[in-house]
CSV table of C-alpha atoms in Angstrom, one decimal:
chain,number,residue,atom,x,y,z
W,997,MET,CA,-67.3,47.2,-11.0
W,998,LYS,CA,-71.1,47.5,-10.8
W,999,ALA,CA,-70.6,51.5,-9.6
W,1000,PHE,CA,-69.0,51.9,-12.8
W,1001,VAL,CA,-71.6,49.8,-14.6
W,1002,VAL,CA,-74.2,52.4,-13.1
W,1003,LEU,CA,-72.2,55.2,-14.0
W,1004,LEU,CA,-71.8,54.3,-18.0
W,1005,VAL,CA,-75.5,53.7,-17.9
W,1006,LEU,CA,-76.4,57.1,-16.8
W,1007,ILE,CA,-74.1,58.3,-18.9
W,1008,ALA,CA,-75.6,56.9,-21.8
W,1009,HIS,CA,-79.2,58.2,-21.1
W,1010,ALA,CA,-77.6,61.5,-20.7
W,1011,HIS,CA,-77.1,61.9,-24.6
W,1012,ALA,CA,-79.8,64.7,-24.7
W,1013,ASP,CA,-77.9,67.0,-22.4
W,1014,PRO,CA,-74.0,66.6,-22.8
W,1015,ALA,CA,-71.7,68.2,-20.8
W,1016,ALA,CA,-67.9,68.7,-20.2
W,1017,GLY,CA,-65.2,70.1,-18.7
W,1018,ALA,CA,-61.5,70.0,-18.0
W,1019,GLN,CA,-58.8,71.3,-15.6
W,1020,LEU,CA,-55.1,71.7,-16.0
W,1021,HIS,CA,-52.6,72.0,-12.7
W,1022,TYR,CA,-48.7,73.3,-13.5
W,1023,GLU,CA,-47.6,72.3,-9.8
W,1024,LEU,CA,-44.0,72.4,-8.1
W,1025,GLN,CA,-44.2,70.8,-4.7
W,1026,SER,CA,-41.6,69.5,-2.0
W,1027,PHE,CA,-41.7,66.6,0.2
W,1028,HIS,CA,-39.4,66.4,3.2
W,1029,ASP,CA,-39.3,62.9,5.3
W,1030,VAL,CA,-40.6,64.1,8.8
W,1031,HIS,CA,-40.9,60.7,10.3
W,1032,ASP,CA,-39.2,57.3,9.0
W,1033,ASP,CA,-39.6,55.1,12.2
W,1034,ALA,CA,-41.2,52.4,10.8
W,1035,MET,CA,-39.2,50.7,8.1
W,1036,GLN,CA,-35.3,51.9,6.8
W,1037,PRO,CA,-35.5,55.6,6.6
W,1038,PRO,CA,-35.4,55.9,2.6
W,1039,GLU,CA,-31.9,57.5,1.1
W,1040,GLY,CA,-33.9,60.3,-1.1
W,1041,ARG,CA,-35.5,62.0,2.3
W,1042,HIS,CA,-36.1,65.6,0.5
W,1043,LEU,CA,-37.8,65.3,-3.0
W,1044,VAL,CA,-38.9,68.0,-5.5
W,1045,LEU,CA,-41.3,67.3,-8.3
W,1046,ALA,CA,-42.5,69.9,-11.2
W,1047,GLY,CA,-45.3,68.3,-13.2
W,1048,VAL,CA,-49.0,69.0,-15.2
W,1049,ARG,CA,-51.8,67.4,-15.0
W,1050,LEU,CA,-54.7,67.9,-16.9
W,1051,HIS,CA,-58.3,65.8,-16.0
W,1052,ALA,CA,-61.4,66.2,-18.0
W,1053,PHE,CA,-64.9,64.9,-17.8
W,1054,ILE,CA,-67.7,63.8,-20.1
W,1055,GLY,CA,-70.9,63.3,-19.8
W,1056,THR,CA,-74.2,65.2,-17.9
W,1057,ARG,CA,-74.2,68.2,-16.3
W,1058,THR,CA,-73.9,66.4,-12.8
W,1059,ILE,CA,-72.2,62.5,-13.5
W,1060,ALA,CA,-69.7,62.1,-15.8
W,1061,TYR,CA,-67.2,60.2,-17.2
W,1062,HIS,CA,-63.6,61.1,-15.9
W,1063,ILE,CA,-59.8,60.8,-17.6
W,1064,GLY,CA,-57.0,62.3,-16.6
W,1065,ILE,CA,-52.9,62.1,-17.1
W,1066,ASP,CA,-50.3,63.5,-14.2
W,1067,LEU,CA,-46.8,64.3,-15.2
W,1068,ALA,CA,-43.9,65.0,-13.3
W,1069,ALA,CA,-40.4,64.7,-13.0
W,1070,GLY,CA,-37.9,66.7,-10.2
W,1071,SER,CA,-35.1,65.0,-8.0
W,1072,THR,CA,-34.4,63.9,-4.6
W,1073,ILE,CA,-32.2,66.6,-2.8
W,1074,ASP,CA,-29.8,64.3,-0.9
W,1075,GLY,CA,-29.2,61.6,-3.7
W,1076,GLY,CA,-28.9,63.9,-5.9
W,1077,GLY,CA,-30.9,61.4,-8.4
W,1078,PHE,CA,-33.1,62.5,-11.4
W,1079,ALA,CA,-37.0,61.3,-9.9
W,1080,TYR,CA,-40.2,61.0,-11.5
W,1081,ASP,CA,-43.9,60.3,-10.7
W,1082,VAL,CA,-46.6,59.7,-14.1
W,1083,ALA,CA,-49.8,57.9,-13.8
W,1084,LEU,CA,-52.7,58.0,-16.3
W,1085,PHE,CA,-56.1,57.5,-15.4
W,1086,PRO,CA,-58.5,56.0,-18.1
W,1087,VAL,CA,-61.0,54.7,-16.3
W,1088,GLY,CA,-63.0,57.2,-13.9
W,1089,GLY,CA,-66.2,59.2,-12.9
W,1090,ALA,CA,-67.1,62.7,-11.7
W,1091,LEU,CA,-69.9,64.2,-9.9
W,1092,ARG,CA,-70.5,68.0,-11.0
W,1093,PHE,CA,-72.2,70.5,-8.3
W,1094,ALA,CA,-72.5,74.5,-8.0
W,1095,GLN,CA,-71.7,75.5,-11.4
W,1096,THR,CA,-67.7,74.7,-11.9
W,1097,SER,CA,-67.3,72.4,-8.8
W,1098,PHE,CA,-66.8,68.6,-8.6
W,1099,VAL,CA,-65.5,65.3,-7.1
W,1100,THR,CA,-63.7,62.8,-9.6
W,1101,LEU,CA,-62.6,59.0,-8.7
W,1102,GLY,CA,-59.9,57.5,-11.1
W,1103,VAL,CA,-58.6,54.2,-11.3
W,1104,GLY,CA,-55.0,54.4,-13.3
W,1105,ILE,CA,-52.1,52.9,-13.9
W,1106,GLY,CA,-48.2,54.5,-13.8
W,1107,ALA,CA,-45.0,54.3,-13.0
W,1108,SER,CA,-42.8,56.1,-9.9
W,1109,GLY,CA,-39.0,56.1,-8.9
W,1110,ALA,CA,-35.8,57.9,-8.3
W,1111,LEU,CA,-32.4,57.3,-9.5
W,1112,HIS,CA,-30.0,55.6,-7.0
W,1113,THR,CA,-33.0,56.2,-4.2
W,1114,VAL,CA,-36.4,54.9,-5.3
W,1115,ASP,CA,-36.7,51.7,-6.8
W,1116,ASP,CA,-38.4,52.2,-10.3
W,1117,ALA,CA,-41.9,50.7,-10.2
W,1118,VAL,CA,-45.0,50.0,-11.8
W,1119,THR,CA,-47.8,51.9,-9.9
W,1120,PHE,CA,-51.7,50.9,-9.6
W,1121,PRO,CA,-53.4,54.4,-8.2
W,1122,ILE,CA,-56.6,55.4,-7.2
W,1123,GLU,CA,-57.4,58.7,-7.0
W,1124,ALA,CA,-59.8,60.9,-6.0
W,1125,ARG,CA,-59.6,65.0,-6.4
W,1126,PHE,CA,-62.0,67.5,-6.1
W,1127,GLU,CA,-62.4,71.3,-6.7
W,1128,MET,CA,-64.7,73.5,-5.2
W,1129,GLY,CA,-65.8,77.1,-5.7
W,1130,ARG,CA,-64.9,79.9,-8.7
W,1131,GLY,CA,-62.1,82.1,-8.8
W,1132,ILE,CA,-61.2,81.2,-5.3
W,1133,ARG,CA,-61.0,77.5,-5.7
W,1134,LEU,CA,-60.7,74.9,-2.9
W,1135,LEU,CA,-58.2,71.9,-4.9
W,1136,GLY,CA,-57.6,68.6,-3.4
W,1137,ARG,CA,-57.1,65.2,-4.0
W,1138,VAL,CA,-56.1,62.0,-1.8
W,1139,ARG,CA,-54.5,58.7,-4.1
W,1140,ALA,CA,-53.9,55.6,-2.5
W,1141,THR,CA,-51.4,53.4,-5.0
W,1142,TRP,CA,-50.4,49.9,-5.0
W,1143,VAL,CA,-46.6,49.2,-6.3
W,1144,GLY,CA,-45.8,46.5,-9.1
W,1145,ALA,CA,-42.4,45.1,-8.4
W,1146,ALA,CA,-39.9,46.8,-6.6
W,1147,LYS,CA,-41.1,45.0,-3.2
W,1148,GLU,CA,-39.1,47.1,-0.6
W,1149,ARG,CA,-41.8,50.0,-1.8
W,1150,HIS,CA,-44.8,47.6,-0.6
W,1151,GLY,CA,-46.7,47.7,2.5
W,1152,GLY,CA,-45.0,51.4,2.5
W,1153,SER,CA,-48.0,53.5,3.5
W,1154,PRO,CA,-47.7,53.5,7.9
W,1155,SER,CA,-50.9,54.4,8.2
W,1156,VAL,CA,-53.2,52.3,5.7
W,1157,SER,CA,-52.2,48.9,5.9
W,1158,PHE,CA,-53.5,47.5,2.9
W,1159,ILE,CA,-52.1,50.1,0.1
W,1160,ASP,CA,-48.4,50.5,-0.5
W,1161,GLU,CA,-48.5,54.7,-0.7
W,1162,LEU,CA,-50.9,57.3,0.1
W,1163,GLU,CA,-50.5,60.7,-1.4
W,1164,ALA,CA,-52.9,63.9,-0.3
W,1165,MET,CA,-52.5,67.5,-1.3
W,1166,ILE,CA,-55.0,70.5,-0.2
W,1167,GLY,CA,-54.6,73.8,-1.5
W,1168,LEU,CA,-56.3,77.4,-1.8
W,1169,ARG,CA,-56.7,78.9,-5.7
W,1170,LEU,CA,-56.1,82.7,-5.6
W,1171,GLY,CA,-57.3,83.3,-9.0
W,1172,ARG,CA,-60.0,85.0,-10.9
W,1173,ALA,CA,-63.4,83.6,-12.5
W,1174,TYR,CA,-64.6,84.3,-15.6
W,1175,TRP,CA,-67.6,84.0,-18.1
W,1176,ASP,CA,-66.8,84.3,-21.6
W,1177,PHE,CA,-68.0,82.7,-24.8
W,1178,ASP,CA,-71.4,82.0,-22.4
W,1179,PHE,CA,-68.6,79.2,-21.0
W,1180,PRO,CA,-67.7,79.7,-16.8
W,1181,THR,CA,-64.1,79.4,-16.4
W,1182,GLY,CA,-61.4,80.0,-14.1
W,1183,ASN,CA,-57.5,80.8,-13.4
W,1184,GLY,CA,-55.0,81.6,-10.9
W,1185,TYR,CA,-52.3,80.7,-8.8
W,1186,PHE,CA,-52.6,78.4,-6.2
W,1187,VAL,CA,-50.6,77.2,-2.9
W,1188,GLY,CA,-50.9,74.3,-0.4
W,1189,ALA,CA,-49.6,71.1,2.0
W,1190,VAL,CA,-48.3,68.1,0.5
W,1191,TYR,CA,-48.2,64.7,2.4
W,1192,ARG,CA,-46.9,61.2,1.1
W,1193,GLU,CA,-46.4,58.1,2.8
W,1194,TRP,CA,-44.1,56.1,1.2
W,1195,MET,CA,-40.9,52.9,1.9
W,1196,GLY,CA,-42.7,53.4,5.4
W,1197,ALA,CA,-41.8,57.3,6.2
W,1198,GLN,CA,-44.0,60.5,6.3
W,1199,PHE,CA,-43.1,63.3,4.3
W,1200,VAL,CA,-44.9,66.5,4.1
W,1201,GLY,CA,-44.2,69.5,2.2
W,1202,GLY,CA,-45.7,72.4,-0.2
W,1203,ILE,CA,-47.0,73.2,-3.2
W,1204,ILE,CA,-47.3,75.9,-5.4
W,1205,GLY,CA,-49.0,76.0,-8.7
W,1206,TYR,CA,-51.1,77.5,-11.5
W,1207,SER,CA,-54.6,75.5,-11.8
W,1208,LEU,CA,-57.2,76.5,-15.0
W,1209,ASP,CA,-60.5,75.4,-15.3
W,1210,MET,CA,-63.2,75.2,-17.9
W,1211,GLY,CA,-66.6,73.6,-18.3
W,1212,THR,CA,-70.1,73.6,-20.1
W,1213,PRO,CA,-72.1,75.8,-17.4
W,1214,ARG,CA,-74.0,73.6,-15.1
W,1215,LYS,CA,-76.8,76.3,-14.9
W,1216,PRO,CA,-77.9,79.9,-16.0
W,1217,ARG,CA,-75.8,82.6,-14.9
M,164,MET,CA,-62.2,108.3,11.0
M,165,LEU,CA,-58.1,108.5,9.9
M,166,ALA,CA,-58.7,109.5,5.6
M,167,VAL,CA,-55.6,107.8,3.9
M,168,GLN,CA,-54.5,109.1,0.7
M,169,GLU,CA,-53.8,106.6,-2.1
M,170,CYS,CA,-52.7,106.9,-5.7
M,171,ARG,CA,-53.3,104.4,-8.4
M,172,VAL,CA,-50.4,103.5,-10.6
M,173,GLU,CA,-50.9,101.6,-13.9
M,174,CYS,CA,-49.9,97.8,-13.8
M,175,ARG,CA,-49.1,96.3,-17.1
M,176,PHE,CA,-50.3,92.6,-16.2
M,177,ASP,CA,-53.2,91.7,-17.8
M,178,GLY,CA,-55.3,95.0,-16.8
M,179,LEU,CA,-54.9,95.0,-13.3
M,180,THR,CA,-54.2,97.8,-11.5
M,181,LEU,CA,-52.5,98.4,-8.7
M,182,ALA,CA,-52.5,101.6,-6.2
M,183,ALA,CA,-49.9,102.5,-4.2
M,184,GLN,CA,-50.2,104.3,-0.8
M,185,GLY,CA,-48.1,107.8,-0.3
M,186,LYS,CA,-44.8,107.6,-2.1
M,187,GLY,CA,-46.0,104.2,-3.1
M,188,VAL,CA,-44.2,102.0,-0.9
M,189,GLU,CA,-46.9,100.7,0.4
M,190,VAL,CA,-49.2,98.9,-1.7
M,191,ILE,CA,-52.5,99.1,-0.3
M,192,ALA,CA,-55.0,98.1,-3.2
M,193,ILE,CA,-55.9,96.5,-6.5
M,194,ARG,CA,-58.4,96.6,-8.6
M,195,HIS,CA,-59.1,94.9,-11.9
M,196,ALA,CA,-60.1,96.6,-14.7
M,197,ALA,CA,-59.5,94.1,-17.5
M,198,VAL,CA,-61.3,96.1,-20.4
M,199,THR,CA,-59.7,99.1,-20.3
M,200,PRO,CA,-56.5,99.4,-17.9
M,201,ILE,CA,-56.4,102.7,-16.5
M,202,ARG,CA,-53.4,104.5,-17.8
M,203,ALA,CA,-53.4,108.0,-15.7
M,204,ALA,CA,-52.4,108.1,-12.3
M,205,GLY,CA,-55.1,109.3,-10.1
M,206,CYS,CA,-55.9,109.9,-6.4
M,207,VAL,CA,-58.6,108.8,-4.0
M,208,THR,CA,-59.0,108.8,-0.3
M,209,TYR,CA,-60.3,106.1,1.1
M,210,SER,CA,-60.9,106.1,5.2
M,211,ALA,CA,-58.9,103.9,7.2
M,212,PRO,CA,-61.4,100.9,7.9
M,213,ARG,CA,-61.4,100.5,4.4
M,214,VAL,CA,-57.9,100.8,4.0
M,215,ARG,CA,-57.9,97.8,6.1
M,216,LEU,CA,-60.1,95.8,4.1
M,217,VAL,CA,-58.5,96.3,0.9
M,218,ARG,CA,-55.4,95.7,2.6
M,219,LEU,CA,-56.4,92.1,3.2
M,220,GLY,CA,-57.9,91.7,-0.3
M,221,ILE,CA,-54.9,92.1,-1.7
M,222,VAL,CA,-53.4,89.2,-0.3
M,223,THR,CA,-55.3,87.4,-2.4
M,224,ARG,CA,-54.9,89.2,-5.2
M,225,LEU,CA,-51.1,89.5,-5.3
M,226,TRP,CA,-50.4,86.6,-7.3
M,227,PRO,CA,-50.5,87.6,-10.7
M,228,LEU,CA,-48.5,90.5,-9.7
M,229,VAL,CA,-45.5,88.3,-8.6
M,230,LEU,CA,-45.0,87.0,-12.1
M,231,ALA,CA,-46.0,90.3,-14.0
M,232,SER,CA,-43.2,92.2,-11.9
M,233,CYS,CA,-41.0,90.0,-12.1
M,234,VAL,CA,-40.5,91.0,-15.7
M,235,ILE,CA,-38.4,93.7,-15.5
M,236,PHE,CA,-37.6,96.6,-18.0
M,237,GLN,CA,-40.5,95.4,-19.9
M,238,ARG,CA,-41.1,97.2,-23.3
M,239,PRO,CA,-44.3,99.2,-23.3
M,240,VAL,CA,-46.9,97.8,-25.5
M,241,GLU,CA,-47.2,101.2,-28.2
M,242,ALA,CA,-47.0,101.1,-31.6
M,243,PRO,CA,-43.4,102.4,-32.4
M,244,GLN,CA,-43.4,106.3,-34.0
M,245,GLY,CA,-42.0,107.3,-37.0
M,246,ASP,CA,-42.3,107.5,-40.8
M,247,GLU,CA,-39.5,104.6,-41.6
M,248,THR,CA,-40.3,101.2,-42.3
M,249,ILE,CA,-41.4,99.1,-38.8
M,250,VAL,CA,-41.4,95.5,-38.2
M,251,ALA,CA,-42.7,94.2,-34.7
M,252,LEU,CA,-43.0,90.8,-33.0
M,253,LEU,CA,-46.0,90.7,-30.4
M,254,THR,CA,-47.7,88.4,-28.7
M,255,GLY,CA,-51.4,88.1,-26.8
M,256,GLY,CA,-52.6,85.7,-24.5
M,257,LEU,CA,-54.9,83.2,-25.8
M,258,ALA,CA,-59.1,84.2,-24.7
M,259,HIS,CA,-59.5,83.1,-20.8
M,260,PRO,CA,-58.4,81.1,-19.2
M,261,MET,CA,-55.6,80.1,-21.3
M,262,ASN,CA,-54.5,83.8,-20.8
M,263,ASP,CA,-51.5,83.2,-18.6
M,264,ILE,CA,-50.2,79.4,-20.2
M,265,ALA,CA,-50.7,80.4,-24.1
M,266,ARG,CA,-49.4,83.0,-26.1
M,267,HIS,CA,-49.8,83.8,-30.1
M,268,PRO,CA,-47.4,85.9,-32.1
M,269,TRP,CA,-48.1,88.2,-34.6
M,270,PHE,CA,-45.6,90.5,-36.6
M,271,ALA,CA,-47.2,93.6,-37.9
M,272,ILE,CA,-45.7,96.0,-40.4
M,273,ARG,CA,-46.3,99.4,-41.3
M,274,LYS,CA,-44.3,100.7,-44.6
M,275,LYS,CA,-42.3,103.9,-44.9
M,276,GLY,CA,-45.1,106.7,-45.5
M,277,GLU,CA,-48.3,104.1,-44.6
M,278,GLN,CA,-50.5,104.7,-41.7
M,279,GLN,CA,-52.0,100.9,-41.6
M,280,TRP,CA,-49.7,97.7,-39.8
M,281,MET,CA,-49.9,94.8,-42.0
M,282,VAL,CA,-50.7,92.2,-39.9
M,283,TYR,CA,-49.1,88.5,-40.5
M,284,GLU,CA,-50.2,85.5,-38.2
M,285,VAL,CA,-52.0,82.2,-38.4
M,286,GLY,CA,-55.3,81.7,-37.3
M,287,GLY,CA,-56.2,85.1,-39.0
M,288,GLY,CA,-56.2,86.5,-42.3
M,289,ILE,CA,-53.0,88.9,-43.6
M,290,ALA,CA,-54.8,92.3,-42.6
M,291,ARG,CA,-54.5,95.6,-42.6
M,292,GLU,CA,-54.9,97.1,-38.7
M,293,ALA,CA,-55.0,100.6,-37.0
M,294,ASP,CA,-53.3,99.9,-33.8
M,295,PRO,CA,-52.5,95.7,-33.5
M,296,PHE,CA,-50.3,97.2,-30.2
M,297,ARG,CA,-53.3,97.8,-28.1
M,298,SER,CA,-55.4,95.4,-29.3
M,299,HIS,CA,-56.0,92.2,-31.8
M,300,ASN,CA,-58.3,90.1,-32.7
M,301,ILE,CA,-59.7,88.4,-29.1
M,302,TYR,CA,-55.7,88.2,-27.9
M,303,VAL,CA,-55.3,89.8,-24.2
M,304,GLY,CA,-52.3,91.5,-22.6
M,305,PRO,CA,-49.9,92.0,-25.7
M,306,MET,CA,-46.3,91.9,-25.2
M,307,LEU,CA,-43.9,93.6,-27.7
M,308,HIS,CA,-41.0,91.4,-28.0
M,309,LYS,CA,-38.7,92.7,-31.3
M,310,VAL,CA,-38.7,96.1,-33.2
M,311,TRP,CA,-37.0,96.5,-36.3
M,312,ARG,CA,-36.5,100.0,-38.1
M,313,GLY,CA,-34.9,101.4,-41.1
M,314,GLU,CA,-33.2,99.1,-43.6
M,315,GLU,CA,-33.1,95.9,-41.0
M,316,ALA,CA,-36.8,96.7,-41.2
M,317,GLU,CA,-37.1,96.7,-44.7
M,318,ARG,CA,-35.4,93.5,-44.9
M,319,ALA,CA,-37.8,91.8,-42.5
M,320,ALA,CA,-40.7,93.2,-44.3
M,321,ALA,CA,-39.9,92.0,-47.9
M,322,CYS,CA,-39.0,88.6,-46.2
M,323,ILE,CA,-41.9,88.2,-43.9
M,324,GLU,CA,-44.4,89.0,-46.9
M,325,ARG,CA,-42.7,86.6,-48.9
M,326,VAL,CA,-42.0,83.7,-46.2
M,327,GLY,CA,-44.3,84.4,-44.3
M,328,THR,CA,-47.4,83.8,-46.5
M,329,GLU,CA,-45.8,80.6,-48.0
M,330,VAL,CA,-45.5,79.6,-44.0
M,331,LYS,CA,-48.9,80.4,-43.3
M,332,ARG,CA,-50.3,78.2,-46.1
M,333,ASP,CA,-48.0,75.1,-45.0
M,334,ILE,CA,-49.2,75.3,-41.4
M,335,ASP,CA,-52.5,76.3,-42.3
M,336,GLU,CA,-53.1,72.8,-43.9
M,337,ASN,CA,-51.5,70.8,-41.5
M,338,TYR,CA,-52.4,72.6,-38.3
M,339,ARG,CA,-52.8,71.0,-34.8
M,340,LEU,CA,-53.3,72.6,-31.8
M,341,PHE,CA,-50.9,70.7,-29.9
M,342,PRO,CA,-48.2,70.1,-30.2
M,343,GLY,CA,-47.6,72.0,-33.6
M,344,PRO,CA,-47.6,72.6,-35.7
M,345,ASN,CA,-49.6,75.7,-34.8
M,346,SER,CA,-49.9,79.8,-35.1
M,347,ASN,CA,-46.6,79.8,-32.7
M,348,THR,CA,-44.7,77.4,-35.0
M,349,PHE,CA,-45.3,80.1,-37.9
M,350,GLY,CA,-43.6,82.7,-35.6
M,351,ASP,CA,-40.6,81.0,-34.7
M,352,VAL,CA,-40.4,79.7,-38.4
M,353,VAL,CA,-40.7,82.8,-40.1
M,354,LEU,CA,-38.1,84.4,-37.8
M,355,ARG,CA,-35.5,81.4,-38.3
M,356,ARG,CA,-35.4,81.8,-42.2
M,357,CYS,CA,-36.0,85.7,-42.3
M,358,LYS,CA,-32.8,85.7,-40.1
M,359,LEU,CA,-34.8,88.1,-37.8
M,360,SER,CA,-32.2,86.9,-33.9
M,361,ALA,CA,-35.5,87.5,-32.2
M,362,ALA,CA,-37.2,84.7,-29.8
M,363,LEU,CA,-40.9,83.7,-28.9
M,364,PRO,CA,-41.8,83.8,-25.1
M,365,ALA,CA,-41.8,80.4,-23.3
M,366,THR,CA,-45.9,80.1,-23.5
M,367,SER,CA,-46.1,80.3,-27.0
M,368,ILE,CA,-46.1,76.7,-26.9
M,369,GLY,CA,-45.7,75.0,-30.5
M,370,LYS,CA,-42.7,77.6,-31.0
M,371,ASP,CA,-40.1,74.5,-30.9
M,372,TRP,CA,-42.4,72.1,-33.4
M,373,ARG,CA,-40.1,70.9,-35.5
M,374,GLY,CA,-41.8,67.8,-36.4
M,375,LEU,CA,-41.0,64.3,-35.3
M,376,ILE,CA,-37.2,65.1,-34.9
M,377,GLY,CA,-35.3,68.1,-35.5
M,378,VAL,CA,-32.2,69.7,-35.3
M,379,GLY,CA,-31.0,73.2,-36.2
M,380,ILE,CA,-30.4,76.9,-35.2
M,381,SER,CA,-32.4,78.8,-32.8
M,382,SER,CA,-34.4,81.6,-33.6
M,383,GLU,CA,-31.9,83.8,-31.9
M,384,ARG,CA,-29.7,82.6,-33.7
M,385,THR,CA,-26.7,82.2,-31.1
M,386,GLY,CA,-27.4,78.6,-30.0
M,387,ILE,CA,-28.7,75.0,-31.4
M,388,GLN,CA,-32.2,73.2,-30.7
M,389,ILE,CA,-32.6,69.6,-30.9
M,390,GLU,CA,-36.7,69.1,-30.5
M,391,THR,CA,-39.0,65.9,-30.9
M,392,PRO,CA,-42.5,66.1,-30.0
M,393,LEU,CA,-42.0,64.7,-26.4
M,394,LEU,CA,-38.3,66.1,-25.4
M,395,GLY,CA,-36.2,69.0,-26.6
M,396,PHE,CA,-33.4,70.9,-25.7
M,397,LYS,CA,-32.2,74.7,-26.9
M,398,ILE,CA,-28.7,76.0,-25.6
M,399,GLY,CA,-26.5,79.0,-26.9
M,400,LEU,CA,-24.6,82.1,-26.4
M,401,LYS,CA,-28.0,84.6,-25.3
M,402,GLU,CA,-30.2,81.5,-25.0
M,403,GLY,CA,-28.8,80.2,-21.9
M,404,VAL,CA,-30.2,76.7,-21.7
M,405,GLU,CA,-33.8,75.5,-22.1
M,406,LEU,CA,-35.5,72.0,-21.8
M,407,HIS,CA,-38.5,71.2,-23.6
M,408,VAL,CA,-41.6,68.8,-22.3
M,409,LEU,CA,-44.0,68.5,-24.3
M,410,GLY,CA,-43.7,71.7,-25.7
M,411,LEU,CA,-43.3,73.6,-21.9
M,412,SER,CA,-40.2,75.0,-21.4
M,413,LEU,CA,-38.4,75.5,-18.5
M,414,GLY,CA,-34.4,77.1,-18.2
M,415,ILE,CA,-32.4,79.9,-17.7
M,416,ASP,CA,-32.0,82.5,-20.2
M,417,LEU,CA,-28.5,84.2,-20.1
M,418,TRP,CA,-29.0,87.5,-22.1
M,419,PRO,CA,-31.1,89.1,-20.9
M,420,PRO,CA,-30.8,87.3,-17.8
M,421,ALA,CA,-34.1,85.0,-16.9
M,422,ILE,CA,-35.6,82.2,-15.5
M,423,ILE,CA,-37.5,80.9,-18.0
M,424,VAL,CA,-40.8,79.5,-17.2
M,425,PRO,CA,-44.3,78.3,-19.1
M,426,LEU,CA,-46.0,80.7,-17.4
M,427,GLY,CA,-47.4,84.4,-17.5
M,428,PRO,CA,-44.8,86.2,-19.8
M,429,GLY,CA,-42.8,83.2,-20.3
M,430,ARG,CA,-39.7,84.1,-17.9
M,431,LEU,CA,-38.8,85.7,-14.3
M,432,GLY,CA,-36.0,88.5,-14.6
M,433,PHE,CA,-35.1,90.8,-17.6
M,434,ASP,CA,-37.2,91.2,-20.8
M,435,ASP,CA,-36.2,90.0,-23.5
M,436,ARG,CA,-34.6,92.0,-26.0
């Protein structure tokens, strides 16, 4: 909480130099259960999700307030049930560096579940994201989630005992960078790996997608 | 030092130029030419080490071509010839970095005996242009979706002149970038009201805007669609099945066959006709 107040004060003092940026991802990810000794194996052992992530920040050239929304839907392969994973991040901070690179930390609320296989639950995620580079860009995120309701999903992360679910992604965008209308931007397709722990099982998989980023410049061209 | 002969051929994706070796079996180089795409094929000689370097570089540049090359028999983007009345539907990508996820439509009309094209769109005026097929305003990578000729074009031109002005005024007054009504809503409404049997690509976000809820015939006129700003779907004989989530389209086009995706040209498969 103290860090959040410090962030707000810093942003409030930066009124003379406003800066902003946004990122959009289209993603298709596939998870497969690779290790589930810890608990009863989940029925949905293979999961495919397609979705959109839209994040933005506004503040100074270095520190900014961050918000975001993640929407994904798909299906478990075995159970054949509709699956979803959505989250809103209304509170967060961003640390910008280089020309368009950044690290963000967001706190939010969401919901996830899968018909017949994974109980629906309200979720409370904390997510760290980073993007580094221009056209060729390293993308990543780590999310720790606490689950409300759905008791069978509590304590479902085998590697971190005090959280319920864990998710991580790392990817490489093979795209292009632009400098149009005095704004540094970039876009392109990316490929990467995903990792998820929930319901006592560990899932790994792949991700392909499209990412774009835009923002006010941090330094002269 | 071994020299390798390499020939360049044009690629139709956002100015990327694809170079192929020998008989075109082995692709070895891609060069970016965003401003002026190279149309004429030519040959250059590269040394073997450079070829290896370029071959490595291609791995990082192939992704856009994966989508681009998946539109089969893509209609060439050039002004149709002939003295008869011609009406064309085109779209162009928004400025970078939005070029792959959002497209903007315009109708180009050239009446019998005229030299210039009259362009109808939202976001610009109703104006005359010499060649809205090669370049139009700030939009990149134009795509030609449909051409009407002769009597059919005469009827289309008359309707677009009448309806287009009215629809443009309505949308200009209520314009909303997302989810609509926007310039893509204009394109779809004009197609439906003028009964022109064509469709905008999946990346024309806003084409399916029908207000809070709307039910009606699709713009291709062989299917129906039900839309809300959050969710919608289209089903039809030619249209296949298309799901709309927050303005993004996913589905399967039955004719011409393709998978509908909200990226690039909006489809993986045969070009829409």
